[in-house]
């Protein structure tokens, strides 16, 4: 039998490696920006077109590469970061695998321009699908510029799996945020389709957070600082009153590398125990500095998961640090229920002398009943004069009252005839209840063939969905004006999403009086929307658009109606009156598609009499 095992060609191996390294354009952004950081760049510029599908370009002013290094950087397992296996446990850099550029070059058109400071000219290399097309000497500034064009041009199946431009742009911005937050000492710029999205100057950590998420974020942050032998913790957590429905603003950095850790996230959640509302998540931006020997980075293809040697100790320290910060800045409640902080003496008055007690002079010999002499006249205080003819006031009252009693005894009152009505009053009519609520989740109604069981949350979603969809389509809806406009603060990225769906929101009844860089002012809301739910609806809408942007088969109108219906529908566990139950049932069966919710889940089931009888056999 002939041999069947053979070595793969380099371009095929690179394409296979690209399946792990490059999942979407955001993966290319991450790898190129981390390489720029490792090159000691102080300014990094990211340029993307068509959500990275057409172009991803990273320009830095780092150390650059020589001619040999530039050519060798596109070979597999070529890296300047490690020399031996022991170096894997002493990592202080980002990239170390040596597969990033080789994998990217295997599935895209790559153009590299680089120059070291001491060289007079630089190097330009053009690669298409792992094949070097050209290598020239060019004039270029110090640093490196890598342009990745036409991603997945030779793998059309992978390209078809990419999401819409809006989703891919969100993933790119997420990666940009992660890298920029980890390195506030570096200036970052981002351009998308020719327009500037971010311009983050070199700053401290707090300013970097504010520059990314908006000026209003500054008042939401509570500093966390703790240094132990195991870990050094620094950063910020968000105040409980600003907790969001989504998990967007949650960042862990270990040795300046972004990670995801459900275990450490639970430590933060337990520190906020009792301070957060239901279904809300606290924000945090925490940096953890640990000994590189105590962690293993090389356990996940994207390096977003890290294995710690002593997770339990780290969990306890992190939880205690956050809890201490919340208590130190009077965020957490105190145990002294009798103490009123408003009565505390201010620090500026603690050394001030007590005020002098005013002197009160009292005439202790004063007697109000003593006779006094005024201008030759003698008077007695509080002496009343009794009239001499006081008894004449009551003459004739006795005889008059007797006469009135005799007069009233002869009066007769006319009584109305009592007639029985053949119709009962509304109060006497017994209303027959046709619906019942089970476990505050299901509405049960009787039908001719048996029993109808309705999921109240899904049913109400269907009713609201069709209602909103009709309003948006017809472009006619009722709006109630607010006495005081509602002001909401969002990040730059979230404001841009609101701008995109502003017209559709106005068709549902929302009215916007002002939309600025990080602030939205709403002067009118739909009639069915309470003012307190406005922020919840918009947060849910932004999250849905970021994660579930419709493909070409669906419109943004459909997504908007689904998102608003999900936010406003009655929740499981909410008690409904008999009238509300009947209205929900009637409204559901007035819909065009009562069987399914907007998310294609069953809204009701029927149990026939035969099925019930089988249960008793």
XYZ file of C-alpha atoms in Angstrom:
617
model
C 0.000 0.000 0.000
C 1.361 3.406 -1.001
C 2.029 6.173 1.503
C -0.915 8.505 1.995
C 0.388 11.055 4.532
C 2.127 14.107 3.053
C 3.144 17.580 4.141
C 0.758 20.362 3.283
C 1.956 23.166 1.037
C 2.661 26.425 2.882
C -0.205 28.366 1.304
C -2.698 25.642 2.288
C -1.343 25.479 5.857
C -1.573 29.266 6.086
C -5.214 29.197 4.985
C -5.990 26.585 7.626
C -4.224 28.683 10.271
C -6.199 31.696 9.086
C -9.371 29.881 10.084
C -8.304 30.270 13.717
C -6.487 33.569 13.560
C -8.751 35.550 11.197
C -12.438 35.064 11.833
C -13.629 38.482 10.592
C -12.146 41.928 9.775
C -12.012 42.730 13.505
C -9.447 39.915 13.940
C -7.158 41.633 11.418
C -7.565 44.937 13.289
C -6.608 43.282 16.580
C -3.477 41.579 15.193
C -2.174 44.641 13.329
C -2.793 47.085 16.192
C -1.087 44.780 18.696
C 1.924 44.502 16.382
C 2.065 48.318 16.259
C 2.036 48.474 20.068
C 4.833 45.915 20.272
C 6.818 48.157 17.897
C 6.737 50.892 20.589
C 4.540 53.215 18.544
C 3.206 56.399 20.162
C 0.588 57.121 17.479
C -1.501 54.430 15.782
C -3.972 55.192 13.007
C -6.663 52.714 11.900
C -8.350 53.181 8.508
C -11.186 50.915 7.384
C -13.524 50.870 4.394
C -16.762 48.933 4.046
C -16.465 47.556 7.570
C -13.007 46.172 6.786
C -14.138 44.010 3.878
C -12.464 46.300 1.339
C -9.633 47.770 3.413
C -8.077 47.501 6.861
C -5.000 49.681 7.225
C -2.908 50.314 10.343
C -0.248 53.053 10.291
C 2.165 53.505 13.198
C 5.326 55.487 14.000
C 7.055 52.568 15.688
C 10.514 51.148 15.236
C 9.888 49.742 11.744
C 11.583 46.732 10.140
C 14.669 46.067 8.079
C 14.483 44.563 4.584
C 15.142 41.044 5.866
C 12.679 41.337 8.753
C 9.977 42.699 6.453
C 10.251 39.700 4.165
C 10.606 37.199 7.012
C 7.589 38.556 8.946
C 5.218 36.860 6.488
C 6.680 33.391 7.065
C 4.941 30.937 9.393
C 6.137 30.829 13.006
C 8.401 33.824 12.476
C 8.450 36.055 15.546
C 10.750 38.434 17.380
C 9.017 37.901 20.743
C 10.229 34.476 21.913
C 13.324 32.336 21.485
C 12.563 29.251 23.633
C 9.595 27.520 25.274
C 10.453 29.128 28.612
C 9.716 32.530 27.094
C 6.023 31.589 26.886
C 5.845 32.121 30.642
C 7.634 35.492 30.548
C 5.473 37.262 27.956
C 5.384 41.046 28.109
C 4.249 41.588 24.512
C 1.043 41.027 22.508
C 1.778 38.815 19.539
C 4.124 35.866 19.939
C 2.800 33.077 17.703
C 4.293 34.287 14.413
C 1.204 33.257 12.458
C -0.747 36.516 12.210
C 0.820 38.116 9.122
C 1.271 34.763 7.372
C -2.397 33.884 7.914
C -3.617 37.317 6.825
C -1.460 37.263 3.699
C -2.900 33.856 2.752
C -6.477 35.180 2.429
C -6.047 38.814 1.342
C -4.046 41.304 -0.673
C -1.440 42.788 1.665
C 0.744 45.823 1.089
C 3.523 46.504 3.627
C 5.539 49.727 3.877
C 8.150 49.983 6.601
C 11.288 51.950 7.473
C 13.640 52.094 10.421
C 14.771 55.447 11.790
C 18.425 55.032 10.846
C 17.643 53.980 7.236
C 17.329 56.490 4.418
C 14.730 54.505 2.455
C 12.114 51.932 3.322
C 10.755 48.682 1.951
C 7.479 47.926 0.165
C 6.219 44.352 -0.159
C 3.013 43.350 -1.968
C 1.592 39.861 -1.300
C -1.544 38.259 -2.762
C -2.680 34.911 -1.384
C 0.732 34.024 0.158
C 2.523 34.856 -3.095
C 4.984 37.763 -3.086
C 4.092 39.931 -6.083
C 6.710 42.635 -5.645
C 9.381 43.970 -3.309
C 10.647 47.518 -3.865
C 12.605 50.286 -2.227
C 10.412 53.310 -1.474
C 10.433 56.596 0.390
C 8.236 56.311 3.472
C 8.185 57.845 6.961
C 9.552 56.020 9.986
C 7.321 53.197 11.172
C 5.113 50.633 9.479
C 1.975 50.783 7.350
C 0.110 47.547 6.569
C -2.924 47.638 4.247
C -5.072 44.496 4.062
C -7.387 44.623 1.050
C -10.163 42.337 -0.198
C -10.292 40.035 2.811
C -11.239 36.410 1.983
C -10.962 37.133 -1.754
C -9.861 33.543 -2.411
C -12.300 31.956 0.074
C -15.755 33.110 -1.068
C -17.526 30.799 1.404
C -15.866 32.582 4.342
C -16.693 35.951 2.852
C -20.362 34.997 2.549
C -20.429 34.166 6.247
C -19.559 37.750 7.186
C -22.399 39.762 8.660
C -23.699 43.120 7.502
C -21.404 46.153 7.465
C -22.978 47.513 10.631
C -22.304 44.326 12.625
C -18.741 44.013 11.347
C -18.105 47.691 12.118
C -19.324 47.138 15.673
C -16.872 44.253 16.115
C -14.038 46.426 14.798
C -14.957 49.250 17.186
C -15.080 46.753 20.068
C -11.529 45.607 19.288
C -10.425 49.229 18.911
C -11.898 50.022 22.354
C -10.131 47.072 23.956
C -6.724 48.021 22.602
C -7.185 51.758 23.255
C -8.344 51.249 26.852
C -5.374 49.022 27.634
C -2.896 51.672 26.426
C -3.957 55.214 27.379
C -0.351 56.405 26.877
C -0.689 55.921 23.092
C -2.617 58.166 20.707
C -5.220 56.297 18.636
C -7.140 57.504 15.592
C -9.836 55.670 13.647
C -11.353 56.504 10.263
C -14.247 54.701 8.582
C -15.111 55.413 4.930
C -13.203 58.681 5.064
C -14.841 60.096 8.231
C -13.173 60.328 11.638
C -14.764 58.061 14.240
C -12.308 58.379 17.148
C -9.451 60.708 17.976
C -8.051 59.641 21.332
C -5.081 61.736 22.502
C -2.474 60.472 24.945
C -4.032 60.730 28.418
C -4.495 59.027 31.755
C -6.841 56.082 32.209
C -9.861 58.076 33.417
C -9.624 60.519 30.523
C -9.313 57.659 28.041
C -12.563 56.128 29.334
C -14.317 59.516 29.117
C -12.994 60.156 25.587
C -14.390 56.823 24.398
C -17.721 56.610 26.218
C -18.664 60.290 26.515
C -18.205 63.135 28.993
C -21.150 61.994 31.146
C -19.174 58.849 32.041
C -16.882 60.838 34.330
C -19.460 61.193 37.106
C -20.330 57.478 36.941
C -16.859 56.179 37.846
C -15.664 54.998 41.255
C -11.877 54.425 41.507
C -10.540 51.027 42.609
C -6.933 50.682 43.784
C -5.414 47.750 45.637
C -1.903 46.343 45.725
C -1.042 42.932 47.180
C 1.665 40.346 46.685
C -0.592 38.411 44.323
C -2.062 41.151 42.141
C -2.128 44.908 41.697
C -5.615 46.175 40.853
C -6.348 49.618 39.408
C -9.203 51.099 37.434
C -12.817 52.076 37.900
C -16.261 50.583 38.469
C -19.564 52.247 37.598
C -21.969 53.502 40.230
C -24.962 51.187 40.792
C -27.555 53.781 39.720
C -25.984 53.859 36.244
C -26.111 50.088 35.725
C -27.281 49.048 32.268
C -29.442 46.272 30.914
C -26.587 45.088 28.704
C -23.024 43.966 29.471
C -21.363 46.414 27.077
C -19.047 48.375 29.375
C -17.240 45.523 31.114
C -13.483 45.306 30.614
C -10.815 43.183 32.301
C -7.170 43.740 31.398
C -4.444 41.421 32.669
C -0.958 42.807 32.025
C -2.456 45.215 29.437
C -4.188 42.382 27.586
C -7.995 42.242 27.293
C -9.509 39.026 28.639
C -12.928 37.502 29.221
C -13.497 35.705 32.512
C -16.896 34.640 33.806
C -15.254 33.725 37.116
C -13.827 37.196 37.748
C -17.027 38.785 36.472
C -18.886 36.896 39.198
C -16.551 38.482 41.759
C -17.648 41.942 40.596
C -21.313 40.925 40.615
C -21.077 39.615 44.172
C -19.384 42.866 45.261
C -22.429 44.747 43.959
C -24.804 42.364 45.734
C -27.864 44.263 46.967
C -26.992 47.455 45.074
C -28.174 46.612 41.547
C -31.703 46.404 40.181
C -32.889 43.146 38.660
C -31.541 42.322 35.198
C -28.955 45.128 35.275
C -25.183 44.847 35.012
C -22.532 47.096 36.510
C -19.814 48.664 34.388
C -16.152 48.167 35.193
C -12.762 49.010 33.674
C -10.162 47.113 35.722
C -6.453 46.543 35.169
C -4.815 43.571 36.861
C -1.034 43.304 37.062
C 0.212 39.818 37.909
C 3.469 37.921 37.579
C 3.628 36.504 34.007
C 4.828 33.192 35.490
C 1.486 32.735 37.276
C -0.674 32.863 34.129
C -0.962 30.853 30.925
C -1.995 32.935 27.931
C -1.584 30.304 25.252
C -4.823 28.379 25.852
C -7.170 30.087 23.371
C -6.731 30.964 19.666
C -7.761 34.604 20.184
C -5.882 34.869 23.514
C -8.945 36.335 25.270
C -8.955 33.623 27.943
C -6.206 33.196 30.522
C -5.537 30.469 33.047
C -4.515 31.706 36.522
C -2.519 29.624 38.982
C -4.573 30.766 41.993
C -8.002 31.911 40.839
C -9.623 31.658 44.287
C -7.261 34.158 45.895
C -7.637 36.514 42.941
C -11.430 36.231 43.210
C -11.408 37.134 46.911
C -9.029 40.082 46.473
C -10.980 41.485 43.525
C -14.319 41.178 45.315
C -12.977 42.796 48.490
C -11.309 45.635 46.552
C -14.475 46.588 44.692
C -16.573 46.308 47.834
C -14.100 48.488 49.731
C -14.208 51.176 47.024
C -17.991 51.237 47.006
C -18.038 51.655 50.773
C -15.189 54.174 50.840
C -17.010 56.540 48.473
C -20.382 56.134 50.258
C -21.890 54.106 47.423
C -22.811 51.094 49.554
C -25.331 51.565 52.403
C -24.056 51.891 55.990
C -25.340 49.805 58.902
C -26.088 52.758 61.226
C -29.769 53.341 60.507
C -30.087 56.179 63.066
C -27.257 58.267 61.684
C -28.089 61.165 59.396
C -25.097 62.323 57.358
C -26.726 65.731 56.852
C -26.224 66.460 60.565
C -22.481 65.802 60.504
C -20.291 68.790 61.299
C -18.498 69.967 58.135
C -14.702 69.777 58.244
C -14.375 73.534 57.795
C -16.342 74.158 61.016
C -14.925 71.462 63.283
C -12.401 73.847 64.973
C -14.699 76.878 65.201
C -15.559 77.985 68.800
C -19.112 77.429 69.979
C -21.354 80.521 69.690
C -22.062 82.530 72.867
C -25.391 81.855 74.570
C -27.629 84.969 74.436
C -28.466 86.605 77.796
C -32.158 86.881 78.676
C -33.294 89.362 81.344
C -36.442 88.399 83.298
C -38.408 90.509 85.809
C -38.986 87.859 88.463
C -41.172 90.180 90.600
C -43.804 90.541 87.851
C -47.373 89.524 88.884
C -50.099 89.817 86.249
C -52.895 89.816 88.896
C -51.459 92.645 90.905
C -53.198 96.015 90.842
C -51.057 98.607 89.075
C -51.151 102.377 88.945
C -51.124 104.035 85.507
C -51.256 107.853 85.296
C -53.142 108.251 88.540
C -55.680 105.503 87.777
C -55.937 102.247 89.646
C -56.590 99.135 87.479
C -56.761 95.432 88.165
C -55.425 93.092 85.521
C -57.754 90.498 83.964
C -60.814 91.697 85.876
C -64.085 91.001 84.023
C -67.238 93.148 84.326
C -70.464 91.116 84.694
C -73.604 92.759 83.116
C -76.426 93.453 85.575
C -79.338 92.284 83.308
C -77.832 88.988 82.167
C -80.943 86.958 83.008
C -83.091 88.868 80.465
C -81.288 87.103 77.606
C -83.047 83.777 78.338
C -86.625 85.057 78.744
C -89.189 83.214 76.523
C -86.877 80.429 75.237
C -88.632 77.659 77.161
C -92.132 78.428 75.846
C -90.848 78.833 72.289
C -89.213 75.401 72.167
C -92.378 73.712 73.421
C -94.452 75.374 70.720
C -92.086 74.228 67.980
C -92.313 70.626 69.155
C -96.111 70.774 68.944
C -95.989 72.262 65.416
C -93.660 69.539 64.093
C -95.828 66.749 65.489
C -98.621 67.630 63.080
C -96.446 67.615 59.908
C -96.962 64.747 57.420
C -94.295 63.693 54.891
C -95.141 62.556 51.351
C -93.569 59.225 50.458
C -92.692 58.068 46.924
C -94.302 54.956 45.473
C -92.006 51.914 45.426
C -92.026 50.403 41.911
C -90.022 47.298 40.999
C -87.907 47.516 37.810
C -87.977 44.701 35.288
C -84.257 45.439 34.480
C -81.425 44.886 36.934
C -78.945 47.636 37.662
C -75.403 47.299 36.342
C -74.228 46.691 39.887
C -76.598 43.766 40.214
C -75.514 42.058 36.986
C -73.177 39.159 37.706
C -70.216 39.239 35.302
C -69.062 35.830 34.214
C -65.270 35.490 34.297
C -63.981 33.758 31.147
C -60.229 34.067 31.716
C -57.874 33.093 34.531
C -54.190 33.743 35.209
C -51.845 30.910 36.152
C -48.547 31.554 38.008
C -48.653 35.163 36.754
C -47.341 33.807 33.466
C -50.164 32.156 31.533
C -53.668 33.366 30.704
C -56.152 30.504 30.487
C -59.372 30.890 28.540
C -62.106 28.436 27.654
C -63.097 27.678 24.079
C -65.705 25.405 22.578
C -63.278 22.507 22.050
C -61.384 22.784 25.337
C -58.872 25.113 27.007
C -56.642 27.840 25.583
C -53.303 28.520 27.359
C -51.612 31.809 26.356
C -48.097 32.978 27.249
C -48.832 36.559 28.314
C -45.359 37.939 27.514
C -45.155 36.474 24.002
C -48.777 37.315 23.227
C -48.334 40.939 24.240
C -45.151 41.086 22.165
C -47.146 40.028 19.101
C -49.853 42.636 19.770
C -47.361 45.474 20.262
C -45.202 44.346 17.342
C -48.014 44.576 14.818
C -49.177 47.845 16.345
C -45.734 49.479 16.061
C -45.175 48.026 12.608
C -48.414 49.581 11.392
C -47.506 52.980 12.876
C -44.063 52.971 11.270
C -45.392 51.850 7.898
C -48.343 54.246 7.789
C -46.136 56.979 9.330
C -48.982 58.199 11.490
C -48.905 57.776 15.233
C -50.010 59.637 18.327
C -47.397 61.259 20.538
C -47.717 62.721 24.003
C -45.657 65.815 24.773
C -43.498 65.798 27.896
C -43.713 68.723 30.296
C -39.951 68.468 30.882
C -37.834 66.950 28.071
C -35.906 63.778 28.946
C -32.134 63.991 28.525
C -30.207 60.765 27.930
C -26.454 60.313 27.573
C -24.875 57.733 25.257
C -21.483 57.051 23.716
C -20.566 58.345 20.257
C -21.190 54.955 18.686
C -24.640 54.639 20.305
C -25.610 58.177 19.247
C -24.808 57.254 15.645
C -27.147 54.252 15.865
C -29.943 56.496 17.175
C -29.403 58.856 14.233
C -29.814 55.968 11.789
C -33.224 54.934 13.188
C -34.364 58.454 14.186
C -36.917 58.735 11.385
C -38.512 55.368 12.168
C -38.608 56.235 15.882
C -40.434 59.470 15.058
C -43.044 57.481 13.143
C -43.745 55.447 16.298
C -44.337 58.617 18.339
C -40.919 59.668 19.624
C -39.976 63.315 19.175
C -36.357 64.458 19.396
C -35.691 68.105 20.207
C -31.894 67.772 20.107
C -29.231 65.159 19.272
C -25.667 66.214 20.065
C -22.359 64.331 20.227
C -23.129 62.457 23.447
C -26.580 63.676 24.464
C -30.176 63.080 23.303
C -33.138 65.241 24.293
C -36.619 63.721 23.871
C -39.668 65.989 24.002
C -42.373 63.471 23.067
C -43.012 59.738 23.475
C -45.636 57.303 22.137
C -48.861 57.189 24.144
C -48.272 53.598 25.256
C -44.736 54.352 26.515
C -44.283 55.636 30.103
C -41.619 58.280 30.557
C -39.625 56.073 32.938
C -39.224 53.387 30.254
C -37.695 55.645 27.576
C -34.065 54.977 28.534
C -34.713 51.225 28.836
C -36.306 51.113 25.367
C -33.454 52.981 23.686
C -30.774 50.896 25.457
C -32.517 47.697 24.368
C -32.899 49.041 20.837
C -29.204 49.932 20.587
C -28.228 46.500 21.874
C -30.545 44.746 19.399
C -29.230 46.755 16.473
C -25.636 46.041 17.465
C -26.186 42.297 17.841
C -29.098 41.494 15.540
C -28.857 43.886 12.618
C -31.184 42.405 9.964
C -29.857 40.949 6.764
C -31.134 41.965 3.358
C -34.308 39.928 3.899
C -35.459 42.157 6.762
C -35.622 45.877 7.292
C -34.591 48.105 10.166
C -38.310 48.864 10.572
C -38.992 45.251 11.492
C -36.118 45.216 14.005
C -37.290 48.473 15.572
C -40.826 47.146 16.050
C -39.482 43.891 17.549
C -37.170 45.695 19.960
C -39.830 48.103 21.239
C -42.360 45.290 21.602
C -39.851 43.254 23.632
C -39.184 46.196 25.958
C -42.821 47.175 26.578
C -44.545 43.788 26.697
C -45.906 42.640 30.057
C -43.305 40.545 31.819
C -43.610 37.074 33.277
C -44.679 37.392 36.905
C -46.837 40.478 36.352
C -50.376 40.164 37.686
C -53.201 41.116 35.302
C -56.772 42.082 36.123
C -59.669 40.206 34.530
C -60.271 43.107 32.159
C -56.587 43.159 31.119
C -56.622 39.414 30.546
C -59.682 39.612 28.306
C -58.255 42.564 26.400
C -55.013 40.655 25.798
C -56.892 37.607 24.488
C -59.101 39.697 22.186
C -56.139 41.744 20.911
C -54.061 38.630 20.227
C -56.704 37.035 18.044
C -57.159 40.344 16.255
C -53.573 40.077 14.981
C -52.643 38.799 11.543
C -50.309 36.104 12.947
C -51.543 35.276 16.464
C -49.831 31.866 16.573
C -46.234 33.110 16.762
C -44.412 35.856 18.645
C -42.164 38.297 16.720
C -39.217 36.009 17.539
C -41.043 32.984 16.062
C -42.014 31.368 19.343
C -45.409 29.845 20.132
C -47.801 32.273 21.807
C -50.535 29.827 22.822
C -51.498 26.154 22.900
C -54.882 24.433 23.012
C -55.916 21.438 25.098
C -58.969 19.691 23.704
C -61.504 17.918 25.870
C -60.327 14.578 24.458
C -56.754 15.270 25.538
C -57.933 16.180 29.017
C -60.025 13.036 29.265
C -56.996 10.920 28.332
C -55.159 12.342 31.336
C -57.773 10.789 33.629
C -57.683 7.327 32.139
